[in-house]
PDB file of C-alpha atoms in Angstrom:
ATOM      1  CA  MET A   1      17.514   5.277 -19.676  1.00  0.00           C
ATOM      2  CA  SER A   2      17.720   9.167 -19.735  1.00  0.00           C
ATOM      3  CA  SER A   3      18.529  10.970 -16.488  1.00  0.00           C
ATOM      4  CA  GLU A   4      15.445  12.856 -16.541  1.00  0.00           C
ATOM      5  CA  TYR A   5      13.405   9.594 -16.851  1.00  0.00           C
ATOM      6  CA  ALA A   6      15.403   7.956 -14.096  1.00  0.00           C
ATOM      7  CA  LYS A   7      14.673  10.949 -11.852  1.00  0.00           C
ATOM      8  CA  GLN A   8      11.062  10.715 -12.482  1.00  0.00           C
ATOM      9  CA  LEU A   9      11.019   6.899 -11.833  1.00  0.00           C
ATOM     10  CA  GLY A  10      13.105   7.538  -8.758  1.00  0.00           C
ATOM     11  CA  ALA A  11      10.461  10.222  -7.544  1.00  0.00           C
ATOM     12  CA  LYS A  12       7.732   7.654  -8.165  1.00  0.00           C
ATOM     13  CA  LEU A  13       9.538   4.932  -6.089  1.00  0.00           C
ATOM     14  CA  ARG A  14      10.159   7.585  -3.273  1.00  0.00           C
ATOM     15  CA  ALA A  15       6.444   8.611  -3.361  1.00  0.00           C
ATOM     16  CA  ILE A  16       5.278   4.859  -3.055  1.00  0.00           C
ATOM     17  CA  ARG A  17       7.778   4.266  -0.223  1.00  0.00           C
ATOM     18  CA  THR A  18       6.869   7.318   1.737  1.00  0.00           C
ATOM     19  CA  GLN A  19       3.020   6.631   1.197  1.00  0.00           C
ATOM     20  CA  GLN A  20       3.778   3.257   2.936  1.00  0.00           C
ATOM     21  CA  GLY A  21       5.322   5.202   5.814  1.00  0.00           C
ATOM     22  CA  LEU A  22       8.754   3.521   5.172  1.00  0.00           C
ATOM     23  CA  SER A  23      12.149   5.083   5.482  1.00  0.00           C
ATOM     24  CA  LEU A  24      15.019   3.740   3.414  1.00  0.00           C
ATOM     25  CA  HIS A  25      16.337   1.785   6.473  1.00  0.00           C
ATOM     26  CA  GLY A  26      12.641   0.565   6.924  1.00  0.00           C
ATOM     27  CA  VAL A  27      12.655  -0.849   3.465  1.00  0.00           C
ATOM     28  CA  GLU A  28      15.826  -2.749   4.331  1.00  0.00           C
ATOM     29  CA  GLU A  29      14.412  -3.967   7.473  1.00  0.00           C
ATOM     30  CA  LYS A  30      11.132  -5.004   6.154  1.00  0.00           C
ATOM     31  CA  SER A  31      12.679  -6.836   3.313  1.00  0.00           C
ATOM     32  CA  GLN A  32      15.048  -8.572   5.692  1.00  0.00           C
ATOM     33  CA  GLY A  33      18.150  -7.113   3.864  1.00  0.00           C
ATOM     34  CA  ARG A  34      17.015  -7.956   0.394  1.00  0.00           C
ATOM     35  CA  TRP A  35      16.657  -4.322  -0.488  1.00  0.00           C
ATOM     36  CA  LYS A  36      19.585  -2.234   0.768  1.00  0.00           C
ATOM     37  CA  ALA A  37      18.848   1.119   1.716  1.00  0.00           C
ATOM     38  CA  VAL A  38      21.858   2.487  -0.270  1.00  0.00           C
ATOM     39  CA  VAL A  39      20.542   0.853  -3.436  1.00  0.00           C
ATOM     40  CA  VAL A  40      16.952   1.915  -3.040  1.00  0.00           C
ATOM     41  CA  GLY A  41      18.119   5.394  -2.253  1.00  0.00           C
ATOM     42  CA  SER A  42      20.260   5.420  -5.499  1.00  0.00           C
ATOM     43  CA  TYR A  43      17.244   4.294  -7.590  1.00  0.00           C
ATOM     44  CA  GLU A  44      15.188   7.146  -5.926  1.00  0.00           C
ATOM     45  CA  ARG A  45      17.770   9.827  -6.753  1.00  0.00           C
ATOM     46  CA  GLY A  46      18.171   8.530 -10.241  1.00  0.00           C
ATOM     47  CA  ASP A  47      21.754   7.812  -9.776  1.00  0.00           C
ATOM     48  CA  ARG A  48      21.567   4.195 -10.454  1.00  0.00           C
ATOM     49  CA  ALA A  49      19.565   2.458 -13.322  1.00  0.00           C
ATOM     50  CA  VAL A  50      17.076  -0.120 -12.224  1.00  0.00           C
ATOM     51  CA  THR A  51      16.506  -3.191 -14.521  1.00  0.00           C
ATOM     52  CA  VAL A  52      12.991  -4.289 -15.427  1.00  0.00           C
ATOM     53  CA  GLN A  53      13.341  -7.394 -13.441  1.00  0.00           C
ATOM     54  CA  ARG A  54      14.376  -5.415 -10.223  1.00  0.00           C
ATOM     55  CA  LEU A  55      11.635  -2.842 -10.841  1.00  0.00           C
ATOM     56  CA  ALA A  56       9.016  -5.636 -10.964  1.00  0.00           C
ATOM     57  CA  GLU A  57      10.539  -7.101  -7.822  1.00  0.00           C
ATOM     58  CA  LEU A  58      10.354  -3.736  -5.992  1.00  0.00           C
ATOM     59  CA  ALA A  59       6.681  -3.161  -7.193  1.00  0.00           C
ATOM     60  CA  ASP A  60       6.004  -6.551  -5.708  1.00  0.00           C
ATOM     61  CA  PHE A  61       7.609  -5.701  -2.469  1.00  0.00           C
ATOM     62  CA  TYR A  62       5.662  -2.485  -2.231  1.00  0.00           C
ATOM     63  CA  GLY A  63       2.387  -4.369  -3.288  1.00  0.00           C
ATOM     64  CA  VAL A  64       1.765  -2.071  -6.331  1.00  0.00           C
ATOM     65  CA  PRO A  65       1.485  -2.705 -10.067  1.00  0.00           C
ATOM     66  CA  VAL A  66       4.743  -1.997 -11.964  1.00  0.00           C
ATOM     67  CA  GLN A  67       2.967   0.691 -14.112  1.00  0.00           C
ATOM     68  CA  GLU A  68       2.337   2.688 -10.757  1.00  0.00           C
ATOM     69  CA  LEU A  69       6.154   3.087 -10.562  1.00  0.00           C
ATOM     70  CA  LEU A  70       6.492   4.262 -14.278  1.00  0.00           C
ATOM     71  CA  PRO A  71       6.596   8.064 -14.937  1.00  0.00           C
ATOM     72  CA  GLY A  72       3.694   9.644 -16.748  1.00  0.00           C
ATOM     73  CA  THR A  73       1.328   6.740 -16.011  1.00  0.00           C
ATOM     74  CA  THR A  74      -0.721   8.290 -13.169  1.00  0.00           C
ATOM     75  CA  PRO A  75      -3.364  10.830 -14.230  1.00  0.00           C
ATOM     76  CA  GLY A  76      -2.861  14.175 -12.591  1.00  0.00           C
ATOM     77  CA  GLY A  77       0.523  13.447 -11.253  1.00  0.00           C
ATOM     78  CA  ALA A  78       0.827  16.802  -9.562  1.00  0.00           C
ATOM     79  CA  ALA A  79      -2.132  16.108  -7.492  1.00  0.00           C
ATOM     80  CA  GLU A  80      -1.883  14.851  -3.857  1.00  0.00           C
ATOM     81  CA  PRO A  81      -2.464  11.196  -3.687  1.00  0.00           C
ATOM     82  CA  PRO A  82      -5.349   9.952  -1.497  1.00  0.00           C
ATOM     83  CA  PRO A  83      -4.331   8.639   1.902  1.00  0.00           C
ATOM     84  CA  LYS A  84      -3.503   4.938   2.017  1.00  0.00           C
ATOM     85  CA  LEU A  85      -6.003   2.594   3.480  1.00  0.00           C
ATOM     86  CA  VAL A  86      -4.127   0.659   6.092  1.00  0.00           C
ATOM     87  CA  LEU A  87      -5.838  -1.921   8.206  1.00  0.00           C
ATOM     88  CA  ASP A  88      -4.419  -2.422  11.674  1.00  0.00           C
ATOM     89  CA  LEU A  89      -4.327  -6.144  11.865  1.00  0.00           C
ATOM     90  CA  GLU A  90      -3.577  -6.259  15.694  1.00  0.00           C
ATOM     91  CA  ARG A  91      -6.835  -4.191  16.278  1.00  0.00           C
ATOM     92  CA  LEU A  92      -8.684  -6.397  13.772  1.00  0.00           C
ATOM     93  CA  ALA A  93      -7.736  -9.556  15.803  1.00  0.00           C
ATOM     94  CA  THR A  94      -9.548  -8.095  18.817  1.00  0.00           C
ATOM     95  CA  VAL A  95     -12.767  -7.385  16.987  1.00  0.00           C
ATOM     96  CA  PRO A  96     -15.392 -10.281  17.583  1.00  0.00           C
ATOM     97  CA  ALA A  97     -15.436 -12.768  14.712  1.00  0.00           C
ATOM     98  CA  GLU A  98     -19.139 -12.346  14.133  1.00  0.00           C
ATOM     99  CA  LYS A  99     -18.427  -8.736  13.193  1.00  0.00           C
ATOM    100  CA  ALA A 100     -14.990  -8.865  11.539  1.00  0.00           C
ATOM    101  CA  GLY A 101     -15.050 -12.524  10.158  1.00  0.00           C
ATOM    102  CA  PRO A 102     -15.472 -11.488   6.457  1.00  0.00           C
ATOM    103  CA  LEU A 103     -12.793  -8.737   6.739  1.00  0.00           C
ATOM    104  CA  GLN A 104     -10.327 -11.185   8.611  1.00  0.00           C
ATOM    105  CA  ARG A 105     -10.747 -13.703   5.852  1.00  0.00           C
ATOM    106  CA  TYR A 106     -10.361 -11.049   3.150  1.00  0.00           C
ATOM    107  CA  ALA A 107      -7.109  -9.675   4.864  1.00  0.00           C
ATOM    108  CA  ALA A 108      -5.884 -13.184   5.118  1.00  0.00           C
ATOM    109  CA  THR A 109      -6.366 -13.784   1.378  1.00  0.00           C
ATOM    110  CA  ILE A 110      -4.548 -10.455   0.457  1.00  0.00           C
ATOM    111  CA  GLN A 111      -1.616 -11.473   2.771  1.00  0.00           C
ATOM    112  CA  SER A 112      -1.304 -14.654   1.217  1.00  0.00           C
ATOM    113  CA  GLN A 113      -1.439 -13.382  -2.342  1.00  0.00           C
ATOM    114  CA  ARG A 114       1.265 -10.779  -1.462  1.00  0.00           C
ATOM    115  CA  GLY A 115       3.350 -13.043   0.767  1.00  0.00           C
ATOM    116  CA  ASP A 116       2.916 -10.290   3.423  1.00  0.00           C
ATOM    117  CA  TYR A 117       2.660 -11.711   6.927  1.00  0.00           C
ATOM    118  CA  ASN A 118       4.173  -8.898   9.133  1.00  0.00           C
ATOM    119  CA  GLY A 119       0.904  -9.147  11.170  1.00  0.00           C
ATOM    120  CA  LYS A 120       0.692  -5.607  12.053  1.00  0.00           C
ATOM    121  CA  VAL A 121      -0.728  -3.625   9.277  1.00  0.00           C
ATOM    122  CA  LEU A 122      -1.962  -4.387   5.617  1.00  0.00           C
ATOM    123  CA  SER A 123      -2.453  -1.802   2.898  1.00  0.00           C
ATOM    124  CA  ILE A 124      -5.593  -2.233   0.864  1.00  0.00           C
ATOM    125  CA  ARG A 125      -6.706  -0.327  -2.128  1.00  0.00           C
ATOM    126  CA  GLN A 126      -9.932   1.417  -3.059  1.00  0.00           C
ATOM    127  CA  ASP A 127     -11.055  -1.756  -4.925  1.00  0.00           C
ATOM    128  CA  ASP A 128     -10.709  -3.780  -1.885  1.00  0.00           C
ATOM    129  CA  LEU A 129     -12.794  -1.444   0.060  1.00  0.00           C
ATOM    130  CA  ARG A 130     -15.549  -1.524  -2.508  1.00  0.00           C
ATOM    131  CA  THR A 131     -15.545  -5.276  -2.614  1.00  0.00           C
ATOM    132  CA  LEU A 132     -15.562  -5.435   1.271  1.00  0.00           C
ATOM    133  CA  ALA A 133     -18.555  -2.965   1.074  1.00  0.00           C
ATOM    134  CA  VAL A 134     -20.567  -5.448  -1.192  1.00  0.00           C
ATOM    135  CA  ILE A 135     -19.680  -8.278   1.296  1.00  0.00           C
ATOM    136  CA  TYR A 136     -20.897  -6.204   4.243  1.00  0.00           C
ATOM    137  CA  ASP A 137     -23.848  -4.719   2.210  1.00  0.00           C
ATOM    138  CA  GLN A 138     -22.958  -1.197   2.970  1.00  0.00           C
ATOM    139  CA  SER A 139     -21.566   1.691   1.075  1.00  0.00           C
ATOM    140  CA  PRO A 140     -17.880   2.249   1.219  1.00  0.00           C
ATOM    141  CA  SER A 141     -18.284   5.427   3.295  1.00  0.00           C
ATOM    142  CA  VAL A 142     -20.572   3.600   5.780  1.00  0.00           C
ATOM    143  CA  LEU A 143     -18.101   0.615   6.090  1.00  0.00           C
ATOM    144  CA  THR A 144     -15.270   3.076   6.434  1.00  0.00           C
ATOM    145  CA  GLU A 145     -16.909   4.585   9.355  1.00  0.00           C
ATOM    146  CA  GLN A 146     -17.532   1.188  10.819  1.00  0.00           C
ATOM    147  CA  LEU A 147     -13.871   0.163  10.463  1.00  0.00           C
ATOM    148  CA  ILE A 148     -12.846   3.364  11.868  1.00  0.00           C
ATOM    149  CA  SER A 149     -15.091   2.889  14.937  1.00  0.00           C
ATOM    150  CA  TRP A 150     -13.571  -0.549  15.443  1.00  0.00           C
ATOM    151  CA  GLY A 151     -10.004   1.028  15.374  1.00  0.00           C
ATOM    152  CA  VAL A 152      -9.130  -0.977  12.326  1.00  0.00           C
ATOM    153  CA  LEU A 153      -8.734   1.914  10.005  1.00  0.00           C
ATOM    154  CA  ASP A 154      -7.294   5.389  10.826  1.00  0.00           C
ATOM    155  CA  ALA A 155      -9.687   8.411  10.531  1.00  0.00           C
ATOM    156  CA  ASP A 156      -7.555   9.624   7.457  1.00  0.00           C
ATOM    157  CA  ALA A 157      -9.306   6.892   5.548  1.00  0.00           C
ATOM    158  CA  ARG A 158     -12.476   9.114   5.424  1.00  0.00           C
ATOM    159  CA  ARG A 159     -10.336  11.356   3.063  1.00  0.00           C
ATOM    160  CA  ALA A 160      -9.555   8.570   0.807  1.00  0.00           C
ATOM    161  CA  VAL A 161     -13.093   7.644   0.485  1.00  0.00           C
ATOM    162  CA  ALA A 162     -14.188  11.303  -0.017  1.00  0.00           C
ATOM    163  CA  HIS A 163     -11.512  11.554  -2.730  1.00  0.00           C
ATOM    164  CA  GLU A 164     -13.179   8.518  -4.370  1.00  0.00           C
ATOM    165  CA  ASP A 165     -16.496   9.834  -4.189  1.00  0.00           C
ATOM    166  CA  ALA A 166     -15.345  13.204  -5.729  1.00  0.00           C
TER     167      ALA A 166
END
């Protein structure tokens, strides 16, 4: 792997980690020591080559497709990425089931698929929001406003939806 490619790959890894609000030590803690901060940091700096197997495992840990980590695969790479859509699962648990039941079931399915049971937050994708909008029979922007009013989504989610509509 060329050093320039390694640096680009590392930049993608760092971008995904920071989008998820994780420090290097946060990665180590969240992974219960499986991913050492020093190793992830060396991947991000391009100082250490990452195997395909380890890259796939890291993509799985971050909950992103492997191709999102590869340089040159995201259109408009210089553009600022839209804000992440992060569900507050603790707040979701306080919303009455007659309102939030479909969202709670959907979130539980995503957690099961990812093996992500931290119970506090859950990142979802734009496609997930569109699917939920169909379930709730609302537009993605109306559903986003409803989830913000429930306290389940941060107000920054409006920018993600606006970015999608653009």
